[in-house]
Coordinates of C-alpha atoms in Angstrom, one line a residue:
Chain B
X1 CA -256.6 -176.3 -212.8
X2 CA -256.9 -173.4 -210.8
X3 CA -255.3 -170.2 -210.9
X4 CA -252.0 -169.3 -209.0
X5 CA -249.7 -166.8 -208.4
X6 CA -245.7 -166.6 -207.7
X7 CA -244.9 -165.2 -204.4
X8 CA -240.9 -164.5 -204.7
X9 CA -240.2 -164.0 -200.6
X10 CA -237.0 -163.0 -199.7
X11 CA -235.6 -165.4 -197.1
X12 CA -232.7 -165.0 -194.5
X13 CA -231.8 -167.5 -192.1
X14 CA -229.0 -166.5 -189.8
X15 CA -228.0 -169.3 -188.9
X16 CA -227.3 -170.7 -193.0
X17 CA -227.4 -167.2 -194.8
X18 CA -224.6 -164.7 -195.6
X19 CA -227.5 -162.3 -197.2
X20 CA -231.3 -162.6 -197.8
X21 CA -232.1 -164.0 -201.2
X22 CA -235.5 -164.6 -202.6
X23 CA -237.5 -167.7 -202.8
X24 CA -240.9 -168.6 -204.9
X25 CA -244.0 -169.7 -204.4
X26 CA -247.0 -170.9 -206.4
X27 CA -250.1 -170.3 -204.6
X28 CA -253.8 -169.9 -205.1
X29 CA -254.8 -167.0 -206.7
X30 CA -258.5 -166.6 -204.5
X31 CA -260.6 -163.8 -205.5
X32 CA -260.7 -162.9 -201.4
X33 CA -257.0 -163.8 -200.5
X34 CA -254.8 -161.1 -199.5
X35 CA -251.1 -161.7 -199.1
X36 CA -250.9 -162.4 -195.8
X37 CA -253.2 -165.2 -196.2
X38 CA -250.5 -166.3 -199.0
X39 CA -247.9 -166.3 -196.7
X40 CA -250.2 -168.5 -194.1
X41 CA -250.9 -171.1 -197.5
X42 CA -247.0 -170.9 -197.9
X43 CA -246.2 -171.5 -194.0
X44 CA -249.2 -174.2 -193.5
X45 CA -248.5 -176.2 -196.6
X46 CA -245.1 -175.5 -199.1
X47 CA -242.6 -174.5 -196.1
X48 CA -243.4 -174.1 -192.4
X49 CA -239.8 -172.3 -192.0
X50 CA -241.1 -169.0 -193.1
X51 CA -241.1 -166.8 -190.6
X52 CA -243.7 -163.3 -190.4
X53 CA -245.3 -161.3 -187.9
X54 CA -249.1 -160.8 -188.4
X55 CA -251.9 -160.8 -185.4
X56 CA -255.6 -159.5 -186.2
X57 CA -255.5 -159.7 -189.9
X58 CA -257.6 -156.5 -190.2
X59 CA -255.7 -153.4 -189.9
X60 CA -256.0 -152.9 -186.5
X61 CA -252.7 -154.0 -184.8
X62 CA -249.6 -152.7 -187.5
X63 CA -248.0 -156.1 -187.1
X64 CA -247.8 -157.8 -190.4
X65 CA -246.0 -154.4 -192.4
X66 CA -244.2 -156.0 -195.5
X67 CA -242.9 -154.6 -198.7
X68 CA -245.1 -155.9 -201.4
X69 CA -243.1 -155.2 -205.2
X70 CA -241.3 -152.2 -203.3
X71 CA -244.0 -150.2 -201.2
X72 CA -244.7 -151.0 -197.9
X73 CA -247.8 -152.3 -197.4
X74 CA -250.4 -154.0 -194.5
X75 CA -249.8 -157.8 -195.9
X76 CA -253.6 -158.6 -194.5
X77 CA -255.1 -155.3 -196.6
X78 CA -252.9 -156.0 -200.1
X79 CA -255.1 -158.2 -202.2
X80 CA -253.4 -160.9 -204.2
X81 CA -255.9 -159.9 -207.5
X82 CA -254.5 -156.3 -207.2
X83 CA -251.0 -158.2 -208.8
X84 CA -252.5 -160.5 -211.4
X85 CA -250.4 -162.5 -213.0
X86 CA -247.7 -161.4 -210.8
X87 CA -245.5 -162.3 -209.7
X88 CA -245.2 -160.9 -205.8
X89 CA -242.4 -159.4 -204.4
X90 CA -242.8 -159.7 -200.5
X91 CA -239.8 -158.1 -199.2
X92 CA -239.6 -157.1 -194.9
X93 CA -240.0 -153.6 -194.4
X94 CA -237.1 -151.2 -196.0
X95 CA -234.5 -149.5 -193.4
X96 CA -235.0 -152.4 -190.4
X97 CA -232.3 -154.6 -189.7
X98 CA -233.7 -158.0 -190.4
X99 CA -233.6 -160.6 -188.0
X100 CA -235.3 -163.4 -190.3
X101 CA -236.8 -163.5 -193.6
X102 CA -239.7 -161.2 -192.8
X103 CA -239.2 -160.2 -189.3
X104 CA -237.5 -156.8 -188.7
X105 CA -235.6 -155.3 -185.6
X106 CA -237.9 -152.6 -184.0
X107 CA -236.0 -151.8 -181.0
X108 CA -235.0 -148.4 -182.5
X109 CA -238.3 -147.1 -183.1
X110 CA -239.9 -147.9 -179.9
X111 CA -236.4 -146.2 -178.2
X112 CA -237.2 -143.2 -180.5
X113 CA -241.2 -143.7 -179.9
X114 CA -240.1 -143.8 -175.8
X115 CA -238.4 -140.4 -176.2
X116 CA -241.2 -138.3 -177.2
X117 CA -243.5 -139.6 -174.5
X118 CA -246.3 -140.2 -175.9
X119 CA -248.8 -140.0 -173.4
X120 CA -250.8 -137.3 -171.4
X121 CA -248.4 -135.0 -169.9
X122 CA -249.6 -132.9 -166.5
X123 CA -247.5 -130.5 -164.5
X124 CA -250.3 -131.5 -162.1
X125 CA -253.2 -134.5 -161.9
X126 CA -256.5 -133.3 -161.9
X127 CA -257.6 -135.3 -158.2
X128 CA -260.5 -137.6 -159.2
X129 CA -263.1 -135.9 -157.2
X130 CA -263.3 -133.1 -159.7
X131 CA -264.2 -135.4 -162.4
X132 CA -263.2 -136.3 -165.7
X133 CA -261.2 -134.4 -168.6
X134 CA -264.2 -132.8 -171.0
X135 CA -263.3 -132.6 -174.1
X136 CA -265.8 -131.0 -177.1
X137 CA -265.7 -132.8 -180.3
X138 CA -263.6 -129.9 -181.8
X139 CA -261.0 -130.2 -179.6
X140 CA -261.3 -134.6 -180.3
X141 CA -260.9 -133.1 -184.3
X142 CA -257.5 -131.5 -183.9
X143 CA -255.9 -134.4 -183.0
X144 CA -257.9 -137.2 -183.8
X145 CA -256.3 -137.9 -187.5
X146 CA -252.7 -138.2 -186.0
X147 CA -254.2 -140.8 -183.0
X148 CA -255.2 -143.1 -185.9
X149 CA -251.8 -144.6 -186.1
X150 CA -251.2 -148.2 -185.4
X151 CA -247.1 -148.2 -185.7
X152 CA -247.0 -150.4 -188.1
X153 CA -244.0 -148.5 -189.6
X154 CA -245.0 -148.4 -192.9
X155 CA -244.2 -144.8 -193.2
X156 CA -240.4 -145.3 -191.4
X157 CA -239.9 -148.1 -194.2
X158 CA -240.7 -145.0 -197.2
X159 CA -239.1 -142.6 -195.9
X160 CA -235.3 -142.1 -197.7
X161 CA -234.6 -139.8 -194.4
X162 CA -234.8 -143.0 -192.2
X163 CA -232.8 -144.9 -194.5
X164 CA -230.2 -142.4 -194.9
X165 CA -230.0 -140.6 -191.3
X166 CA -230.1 -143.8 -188.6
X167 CA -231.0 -141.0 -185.7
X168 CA -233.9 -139.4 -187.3
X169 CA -236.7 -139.7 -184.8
X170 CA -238.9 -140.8 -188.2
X171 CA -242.8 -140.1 -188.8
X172 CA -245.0 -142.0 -186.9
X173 CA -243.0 -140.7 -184.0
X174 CA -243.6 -137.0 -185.2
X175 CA -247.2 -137.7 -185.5
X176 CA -247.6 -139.4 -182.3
X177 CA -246.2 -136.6 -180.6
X178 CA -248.4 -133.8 -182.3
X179 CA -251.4 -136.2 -181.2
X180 CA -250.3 -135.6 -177.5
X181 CA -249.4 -131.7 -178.5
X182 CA -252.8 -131.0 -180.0
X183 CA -254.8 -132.9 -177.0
X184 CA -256.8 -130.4 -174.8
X185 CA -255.6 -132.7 -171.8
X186 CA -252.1 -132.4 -172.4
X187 CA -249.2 -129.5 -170.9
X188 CA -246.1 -131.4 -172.6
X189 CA -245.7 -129.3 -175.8
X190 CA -242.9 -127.9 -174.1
X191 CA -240.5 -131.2 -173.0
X192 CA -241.4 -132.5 -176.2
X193 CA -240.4 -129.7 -178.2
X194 CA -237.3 -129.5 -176.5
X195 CA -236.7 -133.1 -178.0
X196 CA -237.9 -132.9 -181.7
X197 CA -236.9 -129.3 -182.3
X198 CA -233.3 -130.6 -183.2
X199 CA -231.6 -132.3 -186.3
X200 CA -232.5 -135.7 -185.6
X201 CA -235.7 -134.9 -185.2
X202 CA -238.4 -132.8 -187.3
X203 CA -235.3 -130.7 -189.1
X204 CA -234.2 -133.7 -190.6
X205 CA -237.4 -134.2 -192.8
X206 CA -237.3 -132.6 -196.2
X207 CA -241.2 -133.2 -196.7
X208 CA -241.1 -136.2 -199.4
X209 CA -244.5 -136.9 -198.5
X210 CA -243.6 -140.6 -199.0
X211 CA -244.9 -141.1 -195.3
X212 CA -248.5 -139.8 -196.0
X213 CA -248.7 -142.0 -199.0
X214 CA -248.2 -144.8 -197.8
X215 CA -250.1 -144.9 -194.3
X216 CA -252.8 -147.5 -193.9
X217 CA -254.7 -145.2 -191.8
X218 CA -254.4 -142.0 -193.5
X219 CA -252.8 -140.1 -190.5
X220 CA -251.2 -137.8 -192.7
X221 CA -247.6 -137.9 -191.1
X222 CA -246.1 -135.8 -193.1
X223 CA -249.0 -133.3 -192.1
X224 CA -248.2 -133.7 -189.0
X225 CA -244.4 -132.4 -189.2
X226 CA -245.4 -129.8 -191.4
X227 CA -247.4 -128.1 -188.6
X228 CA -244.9 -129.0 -186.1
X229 CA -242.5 -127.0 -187.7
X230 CA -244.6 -124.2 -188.0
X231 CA -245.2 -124.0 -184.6
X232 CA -241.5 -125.0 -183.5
X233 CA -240.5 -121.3 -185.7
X234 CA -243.2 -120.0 -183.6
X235 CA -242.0 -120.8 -180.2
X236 CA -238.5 -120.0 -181.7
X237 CA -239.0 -116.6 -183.0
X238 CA -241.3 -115.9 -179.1
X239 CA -238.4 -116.9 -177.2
X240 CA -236.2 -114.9 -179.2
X241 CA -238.3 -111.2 -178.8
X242 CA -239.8 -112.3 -175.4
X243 CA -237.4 -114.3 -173.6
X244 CA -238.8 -113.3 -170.6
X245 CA -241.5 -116.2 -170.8
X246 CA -239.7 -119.7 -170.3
X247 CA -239.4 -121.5 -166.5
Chain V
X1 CA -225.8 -173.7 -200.3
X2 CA -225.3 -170.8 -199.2
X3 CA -221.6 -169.6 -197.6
X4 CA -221.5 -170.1 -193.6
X5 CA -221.9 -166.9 -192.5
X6 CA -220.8 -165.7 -188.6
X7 CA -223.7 -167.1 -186.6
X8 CA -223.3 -166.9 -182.7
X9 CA -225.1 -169.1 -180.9
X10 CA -227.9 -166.6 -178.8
X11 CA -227.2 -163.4 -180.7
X12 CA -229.1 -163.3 -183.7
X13 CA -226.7 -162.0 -186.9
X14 CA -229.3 -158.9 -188.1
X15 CA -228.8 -158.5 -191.6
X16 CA -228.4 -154.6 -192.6
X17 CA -228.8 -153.3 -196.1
X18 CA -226.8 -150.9 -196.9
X19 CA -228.7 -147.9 -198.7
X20 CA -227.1 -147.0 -202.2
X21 CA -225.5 -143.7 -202.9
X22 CA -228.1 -144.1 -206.1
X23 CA -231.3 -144.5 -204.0
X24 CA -232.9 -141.8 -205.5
X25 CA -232.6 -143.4 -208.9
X26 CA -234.0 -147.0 -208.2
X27 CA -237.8 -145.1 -208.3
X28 CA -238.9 -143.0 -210.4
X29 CA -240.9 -141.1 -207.1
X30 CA -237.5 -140.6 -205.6
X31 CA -236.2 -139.2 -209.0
X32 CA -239.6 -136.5 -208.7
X33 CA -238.6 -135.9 -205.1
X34 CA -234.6 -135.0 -205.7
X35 CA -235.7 -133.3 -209.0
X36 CA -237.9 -131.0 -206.8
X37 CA -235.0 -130.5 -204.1
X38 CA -232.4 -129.9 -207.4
X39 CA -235.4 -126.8 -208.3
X40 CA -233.6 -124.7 -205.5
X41 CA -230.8 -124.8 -207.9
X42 CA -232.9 -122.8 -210.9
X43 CA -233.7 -120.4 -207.9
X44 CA -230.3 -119.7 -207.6
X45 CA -229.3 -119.4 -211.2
X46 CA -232.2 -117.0 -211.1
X47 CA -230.9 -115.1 -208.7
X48 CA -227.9 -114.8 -210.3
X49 CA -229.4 -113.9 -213.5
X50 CA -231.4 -111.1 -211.6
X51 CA -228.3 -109.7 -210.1
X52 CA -226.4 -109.1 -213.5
X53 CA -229.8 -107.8 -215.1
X54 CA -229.5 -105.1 -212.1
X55 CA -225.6 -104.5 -212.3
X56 CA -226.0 -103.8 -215.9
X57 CA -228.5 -101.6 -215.6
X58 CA -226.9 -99.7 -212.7
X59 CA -224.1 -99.5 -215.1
X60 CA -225.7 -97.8 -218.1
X61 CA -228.2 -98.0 -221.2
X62 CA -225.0 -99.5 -222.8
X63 CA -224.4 -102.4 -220.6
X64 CA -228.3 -103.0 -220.1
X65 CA -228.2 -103.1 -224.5
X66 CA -225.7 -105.9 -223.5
X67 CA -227.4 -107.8 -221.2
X68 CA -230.7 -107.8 -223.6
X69 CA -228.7 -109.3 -226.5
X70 CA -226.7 -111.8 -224.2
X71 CA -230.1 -112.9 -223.2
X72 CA -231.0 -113.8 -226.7
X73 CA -228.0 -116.2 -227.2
X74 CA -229.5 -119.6 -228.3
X75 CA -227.9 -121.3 -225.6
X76 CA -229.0 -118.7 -223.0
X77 CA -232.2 -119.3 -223.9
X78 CA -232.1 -122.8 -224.1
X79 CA -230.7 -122.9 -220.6
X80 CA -233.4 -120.9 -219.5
X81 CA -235.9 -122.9 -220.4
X82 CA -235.0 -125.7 -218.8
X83 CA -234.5 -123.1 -215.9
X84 CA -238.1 -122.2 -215.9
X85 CA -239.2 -125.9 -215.8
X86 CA -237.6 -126.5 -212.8
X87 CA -238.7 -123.0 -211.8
X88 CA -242.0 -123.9 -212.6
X89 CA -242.1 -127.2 -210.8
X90 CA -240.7 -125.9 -207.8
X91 CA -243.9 -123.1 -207.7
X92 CA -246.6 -126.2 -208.3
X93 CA -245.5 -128.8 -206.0
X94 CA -244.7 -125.5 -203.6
X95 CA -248.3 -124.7 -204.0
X96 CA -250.1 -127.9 -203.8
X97 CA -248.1 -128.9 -200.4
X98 CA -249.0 -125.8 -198.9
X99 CA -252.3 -126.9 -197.2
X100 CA -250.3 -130.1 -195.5
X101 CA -249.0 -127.6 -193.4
X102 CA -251.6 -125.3 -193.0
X103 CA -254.7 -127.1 -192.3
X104 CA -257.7 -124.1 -192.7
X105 CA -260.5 -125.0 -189.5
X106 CA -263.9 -123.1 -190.7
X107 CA -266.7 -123.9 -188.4
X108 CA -264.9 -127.0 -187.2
X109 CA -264.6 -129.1 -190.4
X110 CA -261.4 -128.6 -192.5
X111 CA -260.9 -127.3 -195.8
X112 CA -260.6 -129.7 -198.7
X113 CA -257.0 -129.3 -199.4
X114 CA -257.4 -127.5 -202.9
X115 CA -259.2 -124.9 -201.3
X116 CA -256.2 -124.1 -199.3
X117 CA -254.2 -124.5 -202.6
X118 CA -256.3 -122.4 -204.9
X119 CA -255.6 -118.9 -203.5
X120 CA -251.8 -119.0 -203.5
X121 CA -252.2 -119.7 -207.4
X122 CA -254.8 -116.9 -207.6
X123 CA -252.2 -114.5 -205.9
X124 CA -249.4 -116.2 -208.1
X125 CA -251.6 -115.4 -211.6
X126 CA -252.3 -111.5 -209.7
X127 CA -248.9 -110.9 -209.4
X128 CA -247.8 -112.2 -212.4
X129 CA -249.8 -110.0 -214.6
X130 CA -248.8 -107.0 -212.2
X131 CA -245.1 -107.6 -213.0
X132 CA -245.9 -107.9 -216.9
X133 CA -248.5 -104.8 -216.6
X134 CA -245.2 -102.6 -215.1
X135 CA -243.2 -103.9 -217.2
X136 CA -245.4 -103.0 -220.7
X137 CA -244.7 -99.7 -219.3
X138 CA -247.9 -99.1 -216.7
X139 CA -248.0 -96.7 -213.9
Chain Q
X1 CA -230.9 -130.7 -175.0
X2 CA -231.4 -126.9 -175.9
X3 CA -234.1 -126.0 -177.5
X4 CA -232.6 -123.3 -179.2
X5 CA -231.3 -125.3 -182.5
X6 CA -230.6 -122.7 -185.1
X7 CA -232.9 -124.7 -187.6
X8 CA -235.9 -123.1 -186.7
X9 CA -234.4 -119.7 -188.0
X10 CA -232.9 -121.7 -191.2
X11 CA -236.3 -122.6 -191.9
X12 CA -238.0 -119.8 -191.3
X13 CA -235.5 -118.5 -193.9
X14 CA -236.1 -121.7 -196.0
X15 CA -240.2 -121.3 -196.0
X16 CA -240.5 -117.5 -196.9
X17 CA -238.0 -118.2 -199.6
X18 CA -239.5 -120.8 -200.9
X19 CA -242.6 -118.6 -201.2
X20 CA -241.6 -115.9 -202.2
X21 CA -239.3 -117.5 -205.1
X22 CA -242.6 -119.5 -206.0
X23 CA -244.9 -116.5 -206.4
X24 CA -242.5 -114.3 -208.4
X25 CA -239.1 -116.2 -210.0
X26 CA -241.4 -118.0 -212.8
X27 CA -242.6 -114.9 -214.7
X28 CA -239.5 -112.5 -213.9
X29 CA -237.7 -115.9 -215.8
X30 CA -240.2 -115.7 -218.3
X31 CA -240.1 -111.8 -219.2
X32 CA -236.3 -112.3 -218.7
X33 CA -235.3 -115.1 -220.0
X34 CA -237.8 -115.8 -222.8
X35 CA -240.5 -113.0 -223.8
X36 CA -238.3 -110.9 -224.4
X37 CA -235.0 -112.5 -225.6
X38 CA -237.3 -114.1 -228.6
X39 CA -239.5 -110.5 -229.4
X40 CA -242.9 -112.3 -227.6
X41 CA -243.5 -109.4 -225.8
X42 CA -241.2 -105.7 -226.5
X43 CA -238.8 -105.3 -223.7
X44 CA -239.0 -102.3 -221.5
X45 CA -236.7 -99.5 -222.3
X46 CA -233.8 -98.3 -220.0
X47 CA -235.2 -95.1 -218.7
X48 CA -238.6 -96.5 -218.1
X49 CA -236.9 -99.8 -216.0
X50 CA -234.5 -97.7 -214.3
X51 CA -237.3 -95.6 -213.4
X52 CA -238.8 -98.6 -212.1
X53 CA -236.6 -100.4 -210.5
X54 CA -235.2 -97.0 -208.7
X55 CA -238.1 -96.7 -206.6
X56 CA -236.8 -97.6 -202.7
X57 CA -239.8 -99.9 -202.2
X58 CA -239.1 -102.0 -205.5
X59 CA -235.2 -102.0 -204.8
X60 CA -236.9 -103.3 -201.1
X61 CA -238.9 -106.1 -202.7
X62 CA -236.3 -107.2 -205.1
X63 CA -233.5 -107.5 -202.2
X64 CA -235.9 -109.9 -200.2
X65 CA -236.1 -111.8 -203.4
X66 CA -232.8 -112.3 -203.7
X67 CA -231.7 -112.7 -200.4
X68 CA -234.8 -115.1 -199.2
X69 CA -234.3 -117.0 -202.4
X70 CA -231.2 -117.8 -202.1
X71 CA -231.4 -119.2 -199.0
X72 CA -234.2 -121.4 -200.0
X73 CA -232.1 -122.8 -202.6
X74 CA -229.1 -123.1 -199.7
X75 CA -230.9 -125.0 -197.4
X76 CA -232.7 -127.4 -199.9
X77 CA -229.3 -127.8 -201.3
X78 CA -228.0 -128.5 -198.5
X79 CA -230.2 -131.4 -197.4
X80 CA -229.7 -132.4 -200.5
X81 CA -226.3 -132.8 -200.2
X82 CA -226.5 -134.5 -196.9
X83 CA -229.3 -136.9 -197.8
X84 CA -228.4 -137.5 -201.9
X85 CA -224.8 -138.2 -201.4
X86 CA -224.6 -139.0 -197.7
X87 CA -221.5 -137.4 -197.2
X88 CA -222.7 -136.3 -193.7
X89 CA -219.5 -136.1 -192.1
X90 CA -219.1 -133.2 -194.3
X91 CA -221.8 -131.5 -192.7
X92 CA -220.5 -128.8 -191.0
X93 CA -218.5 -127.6 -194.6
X94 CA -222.0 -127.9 -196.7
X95 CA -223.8 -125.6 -194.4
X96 CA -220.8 -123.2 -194.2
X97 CA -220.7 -123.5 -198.1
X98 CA -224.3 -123.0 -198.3
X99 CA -225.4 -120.4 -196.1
X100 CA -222.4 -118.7 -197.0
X101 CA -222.7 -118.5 -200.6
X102 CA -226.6 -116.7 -199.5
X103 CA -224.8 -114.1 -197.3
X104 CA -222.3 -113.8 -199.9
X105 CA -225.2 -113.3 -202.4
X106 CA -227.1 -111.4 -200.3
X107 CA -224.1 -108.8 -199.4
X108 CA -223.6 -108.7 -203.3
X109 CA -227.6 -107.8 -203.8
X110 CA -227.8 -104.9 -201.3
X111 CA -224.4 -103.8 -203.0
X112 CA -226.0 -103.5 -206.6
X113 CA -229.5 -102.7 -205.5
X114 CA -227.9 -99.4 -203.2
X115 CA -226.1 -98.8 -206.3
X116 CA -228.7 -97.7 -208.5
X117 CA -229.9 -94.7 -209.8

């Protein structure tokens, strides 16, 4: 008889459910499964119902973020061996409102992604005859780390700020924006500064670290706001002696 | 089954958790965290304590006598203990944190985050004996 | 949106406390609290402290440790507040509260400290 584990998956169907209650599961226990592949045996053969994001099952895309026994986790990088016997908790990600079993609500996060633009910002285009941006590979370091991040949201669902404060902007946000900050190409420090250097944004984080923990692809949010604040003090304390500077 | 809840036919019903007063105390790494926070509170009582070590001895050699032998009250003295603990933990996790902020570039590679750590502890220790060397009575 | 959110001063505030409190509250509790309370190590004598402490750079030094540490331990108390017990509609009384309980400490430091001699 071969060896299996109990998923327990919390469920929610909107249409049947007052509040999401857990369900379990017995499947395989293969040495090379991970839980998302669970989640696929439980879909293709015990209930096709279950509903899940997932997309290139290789920690790449930051679609299939679960809570797995109370940490968020990539479902397709969590080995099912890592919980022998079990059982498996496999919970959506914390602080999202759920739309069904493990499918959160994301609009929020792309709003407060949206806000501080994260892309290349020029005052003017450089035109293409002059070439392209050069960049030397230090100038790649200083931001490289923070570019690493998929938005899988991982770090939103660990962080008590984000469950406790709906309008803080949140870490991968944070990050994203020091990635554009710290990018030789870029001349938006400013506008964005002007949007995280309030409450709901880097102020509100009490440096838990939770966020760095827990990130699939080490991008060290928490870093990331760390150094932000810094420099927002910086710019703070500048405009204060030397007002003289600002457009 | 389950009761019928309010489902409108093309508006999904979200289901949102409400988080718990008590958050902090379903993990023990959100008990750490608050415990580190609540350490700003043995900073204070420090302060405080600091502030009446001053005021007596602005007062007198009397009232400085006073403050020594209130200090050695065994509830004083259990309450500072506990006080240093936090005080303590507040220090190391101050410390160890300190090169998430401060990333150290040297010739284009960074620092491995203890080396960033390390001197703030080596000032900490330097200091520390300073303050006991004046207080053993050196110049 | 302004930029100019008073936070970055609070945390400027917050930071330098935080230091400062880390590098010398443990062993000033220590001699204080403990060392010399229990005999571990002889406690210095009034005139020798007083002589000490009189000094207008050490009565400098111990102001910013008061005053810096206090309002590291207001501001983390105060997010504390606001994120432990999310009573955040009470925000605007918890700062008050908190930052004014540093100036109040702070006013009370410069007080004794000028006092001395």
């Amino acid at each position: 008889m071969a060896k299996t584990i109990t998923l327990e998956v919390a469920r929610y169907r909107p249409e049947q459910d007052a509040e999401p209650a857990f369900e379990s599961f017995d499947v395989p226990l293969n040495s090379d499964w991970v839980v998302l592949d669970a989640l696929n045996y439980i879909k293709d053969s015990l209930d096709g119902s279950l509903s899940f994001r997932w997309s290139c099952r290789m920690g790449v895309c930051g679609s299939c973020g679960m809570m797995v026994n109370g940490d968020p986790k990539l479902t397709c990088a969590t080995f099912l061996t890592a919980y022998d016997p079990g059982p498996i908790r496999v919970e959506p990600l914390r602080y999202f409102p759920i739309v069904r079993d493990l499918v959160v609500e994301i609009t929020d996060f792309m709003n407060k992604l949206k806000a501080v633009k994260p892309w290349i910002v020029r005052e003017e285009e450089k035109p293409l005859a002059e070439g392209e941006y050069l960049q030397t590979p230090e100038q790649l370091e200083s931001y490289k780390q923070f570019s690493m991040c998929i938005n899988c949201l991982c770090c939103y669902a660990a962080c008590p700020v984000v469950g406790l404060d709906q309008h803080f902007i949140g870490p991968a946000a944070i990050a994203l924006a020091q990635r554009y900050n710290k990018d030789s190409r870029d001349q938006g420090a400013e506008e964005r500064l002007d949007v995280l250097s309030q409450h709901e944004g880097i102020w509100g984080c009490t440096f838990n670290g939770e966020c760095t923990r827990v990130c699939p692809k080490n991008v060290d949010p928490a870093g990331a706001i760390q150094q932000y604040k810094i420099k927002a003090v910086t710019e703070w304390y500048k405009s204060l002696l030397m007002p003289w500077g600002r457009k | 089954m389950k009761q019928s809840p309010a489902y409108t036919l093309y508006h999904p019903k979200w289901y949102r958790k409400r988080v718990s007063t008590w958050w902090w105390t379903e993990q023990w790494r959100s008990f750490k965290f608050i415990l580190r926070e609540l350490s700003s509170l043995a900073v204070i009582y420090f302060v405080g304590l600091l502030l009446w070590l001053l005021w007596s001895l602005g007062q007198g050699a009397e009232s400085y006598r006073d403050f020594l032998e209130w200090m050695k009250e065994p509830w004083m003295i259990a309450f500072n203990v506990i006080a240093l603990i936090f005080v303590l933990y507040h220090s190391i996790t101050w410390f160890n944190l300190a090169p998430k902020a401060m990333p150290v570039r040297v010739g284009g590679k960074r620092l491995p985050e203890w080396m960033v750590a390390a001197p703030n502890y080596v000032v900490w220790i330097a200091l520390s004996a300073v303050i006991v060397w004046l207080m053993l009575g050196g110049d | 949106m302004t930029k100019r959110s008073n936070e970055p001063f609070l945390w400027s505030l917050f930071s330098s406390g935080g230091m400062i409190a880390a590098l010398m509250v443990p062993i000033l509790l220590f001699l204080f609290g403990l060392a010399f309370p229990l005999g571990w190590i002889e406690a210095p004598s009034y005139g020798s402290l007083l002589k000490l402490i009189a000094h207008p750079l050490t009565r400098l030094a111990l102001f910013a440790v008061c005053s810096l540490s206090l309002f590291h331990g207001a501001h983390r108390f105060r997010f504390t507040l606001y994120d432990g017990l999310q009573i955040k509609h009470l925000n605007e009384l918890i700062a008050v509260f908190c930052y004014g309980g540093a100036l109040a400490g702070t006013a009370l430091a410069a007080y004794i400290l000028w006092n001395i001699s």
